[in-house]
Coordinates of N, CA and C and ligand atoms in Angstrom, one line a residue:
M162 N 103.6 84.5 59.4 CA 104.0 83.2 60.0 C 104.4 82.3 58.8
T163 N 105.6 81.6 58.9 CA 106.0 80.7 57.9 C 105.5 79.4 58.2
L164 N 104.8 78.8 57.2 CA 104.2 77.5 57.4 C 105.3 76.4 57.0
P165 N 105.2 75.2 57.6 CA 106.1 74.2 57.2 C 106.0 73.8 55.7
Q166 N 107.0 73.4 55.0 CA 106.9 73.0 53.7 C 106.3 71.6 53.5
I167 N 105.3 71.5 52.7 CA 104.6 70.3 52.4 C 104.9 70.1 50.8
R168 N 105.5 68.9 50.5 CA 105.8 68.7 49.1 C 104.8 67.9 48.5
P169 N 104.8 67.9 47.1 CA 103.9 67.0 46.4 C 104.1 65.4 46.9
N170 N 103.1 64.6 46.9 CA 103.2 63.2 47.4 C 103.9 63.2 48.8
H171 N 103.5 64.1 49.6 CA 104.1 64.1 51.0 C 103.7 62.8 51.7
P172 N 104.6 62.2 52.3 CA 104.3 60.9 53.1 C 103.4 61.3 54.3
A173 N 102.5 60.3 54.6 CA 101.5 60.5 55.8 C 101.2 59.1 56.2
S174 N 100.7 59.1 57.5 CA 100.2 57.7 57.9 C 99.2 57.9 59.0
C175 N 98.4 56.9 59.4 CA 97.6 56.9 60.6 C 98.5 56.7 61.8
H176 N 97.9 56.5 63.0 CA 98.7 56.4 64.2 C 99.4 55.1 64.3
C177 N 98.6 54.0 64.0 CA 99.2 52.6 64.2 C 100.1 52.2 63.0
G178 N 100.1 52.9 62.0 CA 100.9 52.6 60.8 C 100.3 51.7 59.8
A179 N 99.2 51.2 60.0 CA 98.4 50.3 59.1 C 98.3 51.0 57.8
I180 N 97.9 52.2 57.9 CA 97.7 53.0 56.6 C 98.8 53.9 56.3
Q181 N 99.4 53.8 55.2 CA 100.5 54.7 54.8 C 100.0 55.3 53.4
F182 N 100.1 56.6 53.4 CA 99.5 57.2 52.2 C 100.4 58.4 51.8
T183 N 100.1 59.0 50.6 CA 100.8 60.2 50.3 C 99.7 61.3 50.0
V184 N 100.1 62.6 50.2 CA 99.1 63.7 50.0 C 99.8 64.7 49.1
T185 N 99.0 65.1 48.1 CA 99.5 66.3 47.3 C 98.3 67.3 47.5
L186 N 98.6 68.5 48.1 CA 97.6 69.4 48.5 C 97.4 70.3 47.2
V187 N 96.2 71.1 47.3 CA 96.0 72.1 46.3 C 97.2 73.2 46.4
P188 N 97.2 74.1 45.4 CA 98.5 75.0 45.4 C 98.4 75.8 46.6
E189 N 97.3 76.2 47.2 CA 97.4 77.1 48.4 C 97.9 76.2 49.6
G190 N 98.1 74.9 49.5 CA 98.8 74.2 50.6 C 98.2 74.3 51.9
L191 N 99.1 74.5 53.0 CA 98.7 74.5 54.4 C 97.8 75.8 54.7
A192 N 97.7 76.7 53.8 CA 96.9 77.9 54.0 C 95.4 77.5 54.0
T193 N 95.1 76.3 53.5 CA 93.7 75.8 53.4 C 93.3 75.2 54.8
A194 N 94.0 75.2 55.7 CA 93.8 74.5 57.0 C 92.6 75.1 57.6
R195 N 91.6 74.2 58.1 CA 90.3 74.8 58.6 C 89.9 73.8 59.7
R196 N 89.3 74.4 60.8 CA 88.5 73.5 61.6 C 87.0 73.7 61.2
C197 N 86.2 72.9 61.7 CA 84.8 73.0 61.4 C 83.9 72.5 62.5
D198 N 82.7 73.3 62.6 CA 81.9 73.0 63.8 C 80.5 72.3 63.5
C199 N 80.6 71.5 62.4 CA 79.5 70.8 62.1 C 79.3 69.6 63.1
S200 N 78.2 68.9 63.1 CA 78.1 67.8 64.1 C 79.1 66.8 64.2
F201 N 79.7 66.6 63.0 CA 80.7 65.5 62.9 C 82.1 66.0 63.3
C202 N 82.5 67.2 62.6 CA 83.9 67.6 62.8 C 84.1 68.1 64.2
R203 N 83.0 68.7 64.9 CA 83.2 69.2 66.2 C 83.7 68.1 67.1
R204 N 83.2 66.9 66.9 CA 83.5 65.7 67.7 C 84.9 65.2 67.3
R205 N 85.1 65.2 66.0 CA 86.4 64.6 65.4 C 87.5 65.5 65.9
G206 N 87.3 66.9 65.8 CA 88.4 67.8 66.3 C 89.5 68.0 65.5
A207 N 89.6 67.3 64.3 CA 90.9 67.5 63.5 C 90.8 68.7 62.7
I208 N 92.1 69.2 62.3 CA 92.2 70.2 61.3 C 92.4 69.5 60.0
A209 N 91.7 70.0 59.0 CA 91.6 69.5 57.6 C 92.3 70.5 56.7
V210 N 93.1 70.0 55.8 CA 93.6 70.8 54.7 C 93.1 70.2 53.3
T211 N 93.1 71.0 52.3 CA 92.5 70.7 51.0 C 93.4 70.0 50.0
A212 N 92.9 68.9 49.5 CA 93.6 68.3 48.4 C 92.6 68.1 47.2
P213 N 93.1 68.0 46.0 CA 92.1 67.6 44.8 C 91.7 66.2 45.0
L214 N 90.8 65.7 44.3 CA 90.2 64.4 44.4 C 91.3 63.3 44.3
D215 N 92.2 63.6 43.4 CA 93.3 62.6 43.3 C 94.5 62.9 44.0
G216 N 94.3 63.6 45.2 CA 95.5 64.1 45.9 C 95.9 63.2 47.0
V217 N 95.1 62.1 47.3 CA 95.5 61.2 48.3 C 95.6 59.8 47.6
K218 N 96.8 59.2 47.9 CA 97.1 57.9 47.4 C 97.4 57.0 48.5
I219 N 96.5 55.9 48.6 CA 96.7 55.0 49.8 C 97.8 53.9 49.2
L220 N 98.9 53.8 50.0 CA 100.0 52.9 49.7 C 99.8 51.5 50.3
T221 N 99.5 51.5 51.7 CA 99.2 50.3 52.4 C 97.9 50.4 53.2
G222 N 97.3 49.4 53.5 CA 96.2 49.4 54.5 C 94.9 49.6 53.9
H223 N 94.7 49.4 52.6 CA 93.4 49.5 52.0 C 92.3 48.9 52.7
D224 N 92.6 47.6 53.2 CA 91.6 46.8 53.9 C 91.3 47.5 55.3
K225 N 92.1 48.3 55.8 CA 91.9 49.0 57.2 C 91.1 50.3 57.0
L226 N 91.0 50.8 55.7 CA 90.4 52.1 55.5 C 88.8 51.8 55.5
T227 N 88.2 52.6 56.4 CA 86.8 52.4 56.7 C 86.0 53.6 56.4
L228 N 84.8 53.5 55.9 CA 84.0 54.6 55.5 C 82.9 54.9 56.5
Y229 N 82.7 56.2 56.9 CA 81.7 56.6 57.7 C 80.9 57.6 57.0
Q230 N 79.5 57.4 56.9 CA 78.7 58.5 56.2 C 77.4 58.7 57.1
F231 N 76.8 59.8 57.0 CA 75.6 60.1 57.8 C 74.9 61.1 57.0
G232 N 73.6 61.4 57.5 CA 72.8 62.5 56.9 C 72.6 62.2 55.5
T233 N 73.0 63.2 54.6 CA 72.7 63.1 53.2 C 73.7 62.1 52.5
N234 N 74.7 61.6 53.3 CA 75.6 60.6 52.7 C 76.5 61.2 51.6
T235 N 76.5 62.5 51.5 CA 77.4 63.1 50.5 C 78.8 63.1 50.9
A236 N 79.1 63.4 52.1 CA 80.5 63.4 52.6 C 80.9 61.9 52.9
Q237 N 82.1 61.6 52.6 CA 82.7 60.3 52.8 C 83.8 60.4 53.7
H238 N 83.7 60.0 54.9 CA 84.8 60.1 55.9 C 85.5 58.8 56.1
H239 N 86.7 58.8 55.8 CA 87.6 57.6 55.8 C 88.5 57.6 57.0
F240 N 88.5 56.5 57.7 CA 89.3 56.4 59.0 C 90.0 55.1 59.0
C241 N 91.0 54.9 59.9 CA 91.7 53.6 60.1 C 90.8 52.8 61.1
A242 N 90.5 51.6 60.7 CA 89.7 50.7 61.5 C 90.5 50.2 62.7
V243 N 91.8 50.3 62.8 CA 92.6 49.8 63.9 C 92.8 50.9 64.9
C244 N 93.3 52.0 64.6 CA 93.6 53.1 65.5 C 92.5 54.2 65.5
G245 N 91.6 54.2 64.6 CA 90.5 55.1 64.7 C 90.9 56.5 64.1
I246 N 92.0 56.7 63.7 CA 92.4 58.1 63.2 C 91.9 58.4 61.9
Y247 N 91.2 59.6 61.8 CA 90.6 60.1 60.6 C 91.8 60.3 59.5
I248 N 91.6 59.9 58.3 CA 92.6 60.0 57.2 C 92.2 61.1 56.3
Y249 N 91.1 61.0 55.7 CA 90.7 62.0 54.7 C 89.1 61.9 54.6
H250 N 88.6 62.9 53.9 CA 87.1 62.8 53.5 C 86.9 63.5 52.3
R251 N 85.9 63.1 51.6 CA 85.4 63.7 50.4 C 84.3 64.8 50.8
R252 N 84.4 66.0 50.5 CA 83.7 67.1 51.1 C 82.3 67.1 50.6
R253 N 81.4 67.4 51.4 CA 80.0 67.7 51.1 C 79.9 69.1 50.4
S254 N 80.6 70.1 51.0 CA 80.5 71.5 50.5 C 81.1 71.6 49.1
N255 N 82.1 70.7 48.8 CA 82.7 70.7 47.4 C 83.0 69.2 47.2
P256 N 82.2 68.4 46.6 CA 82.6 67.0 46.4 C 83.8 66.8 45.4
N257 N 84.3 67.9 44.8 CA 85.5 67.8 44.0 C 86.8 68.0 44.8
E258 N 86.6 68.0 46.1 CA 87.8 68.3 47.0 C 87.8 67.2 48.1
L259 N 88.9 67.0 48.5 CA 89.1 66.1 49.7 C 89.7 67.1 50.9
G260 N 89.2 66.7 52.0 CA 89.8 67.3 53.2 C 90.7 66.2 53.9
V261 N 91.9 66.6 54.2 CA 92.8 65.6 54.7 C 93.3 66.0 56.2
N262 N 93.4 65.0 57.0 CA 93.9 65.2 58.4 C 95.3 65.8 58.4
V263 N 95.5 67.1 58.7 CA 96.9 67.6 58.5 C 97.8 66.9 59.4
A264 N 97.3 66.5 60.7 CA 98.3 65.9 61.6 C 98.8 64.5 61.2
C265 N 98.2 64.0 60.1 CA 98.8 62.7 59.5 C 100.1 62.9 58.7
L266 N 100.3 64.2 58.3 CA 101.4 64.5 57.4 C 102.7 64.4 58.1
E267 N 103.7 63.7 57.6 CA 104.9 63.5 58.2 C 105.7 64.8 58.4
G268 N 106.3 64.8 59.7 CA 107.1 66.0 60.1 C 106.3 67.3 60.3
L269 N 105.0 67.2 60.4 CA 104.2 68.4 60.6 C 103.6 68.4 62.0
N270 N 103.8 69.4 62.8 CA 103.1 69.5 64.2 C 102.0 70.5 64.0
P271 N 100.7 70.1 64.1 CA 99.6 71.0 63.9 C 99.7 72.3 64.6
R272 N 100.4 72.3 65.7 CA 100.7 73.5 66.5 C 101.3 74.6 65.8
D273 N 102.2 74.2 64.8 CA 103.0 75.2 64.0 C 101.9 75.9 63.0
L274 N 100.7 75.5 63.0 CA 99.7 76.2 62.1 C 99.1 77.4 62.7
G275 N 99.4 77.6 64.1 CA 98.9 78.7 64.8 C 97.3 78.6 65.0
D276 N 96.8 79.8 64.9 CA 95.3 79.9 65.0 C 94.7 79.5 63.7
V277 N 93.9 78.3 63.7 CA 93.3 77.9 62.4 C 91.9 78.5 62.3
E278 N 91.6 79.0 61.1 CA 90.2 79.6 60.8 C 89.2 78.4 61.0
W279 N 88.0 78.9 61.4 CA 86.9 77.9 61.5 C 85.9 78.0 60.2
S280 N 85.5 76.8 59.7 CA 84.5 76.8 58.7 C 83.1 76.8 59.5
D281 N 82.1 77.4 58.8 CA 80.8 77.5 59.5 C 79.9 76.4 59.2
G282 N 80.4 75.2 59.7 CA 79.8 73.9 59.4 C 78.3 73.8 59.9
I283 N 78.1 74.5 61.1 CA 76.8 74.4 61.7 C 75.7 75.0 60.9
N284 N 76.1 76.0 60.1 CA 75.1 76.6 59.2 C 75.3 76.3 57.7
H285 N 75.7 74.9 57.5 CA 76.0 74.5 56.1 C 74.8 74.7 55.3
P286 N 74.9 75.3 54.1 CA 73.8 75.6 53.2 C 73.0 74.3 52.9
S287 N 73.6 73.2 52.8 CA 72.8 71.9 52.5 C 71.8 71.6 53.6
D288 N 72.0 72.2 54.8 CA 71.2 71.9 55.9 C 70.1 72.9 56.2
A289 N 70.2 74.0 55.3 CA 69.2 75.1 55.5 C 67.8 74.5 55.2
R290 N 66.8 75.0 56.0 CA 65.5 74.6 55.8 C 64.8 75.7 55.1
P291 N 63.9 75.4 54.1 CA 63.2 76.5 53.4 C 62.3 77.3 54.3
Ligands
ZN215 ZN1 95.7 53.0 62.1

């Protein structure tokens, strides 16, 4: 399957348009697309792709970008305070990476990604009990 081309500093936005940003993915690009079944992601339902820590640049709407944290507070989930759309998050599994809402990327229909692999979020090693 041929994936859509995502260029460096690819334009992206939330639904209401308050938050405009650009995304530069890791070299593996859209092949990093994953769903996750942890308590949060299963409710959010978004497909995330991987970017380096400096891979998301917020151009407008800094004041609308809102942080949600829970549990160990390691992961930082950022969303738009106006339309509620998930923008990106700093990962708990690898705090040196960002997950980005693939559906925010301009010109991309998440349907084109086909069957997206699942991450085993429900059995996250950070939640394992001794
Ligand atoms: Zn918005």
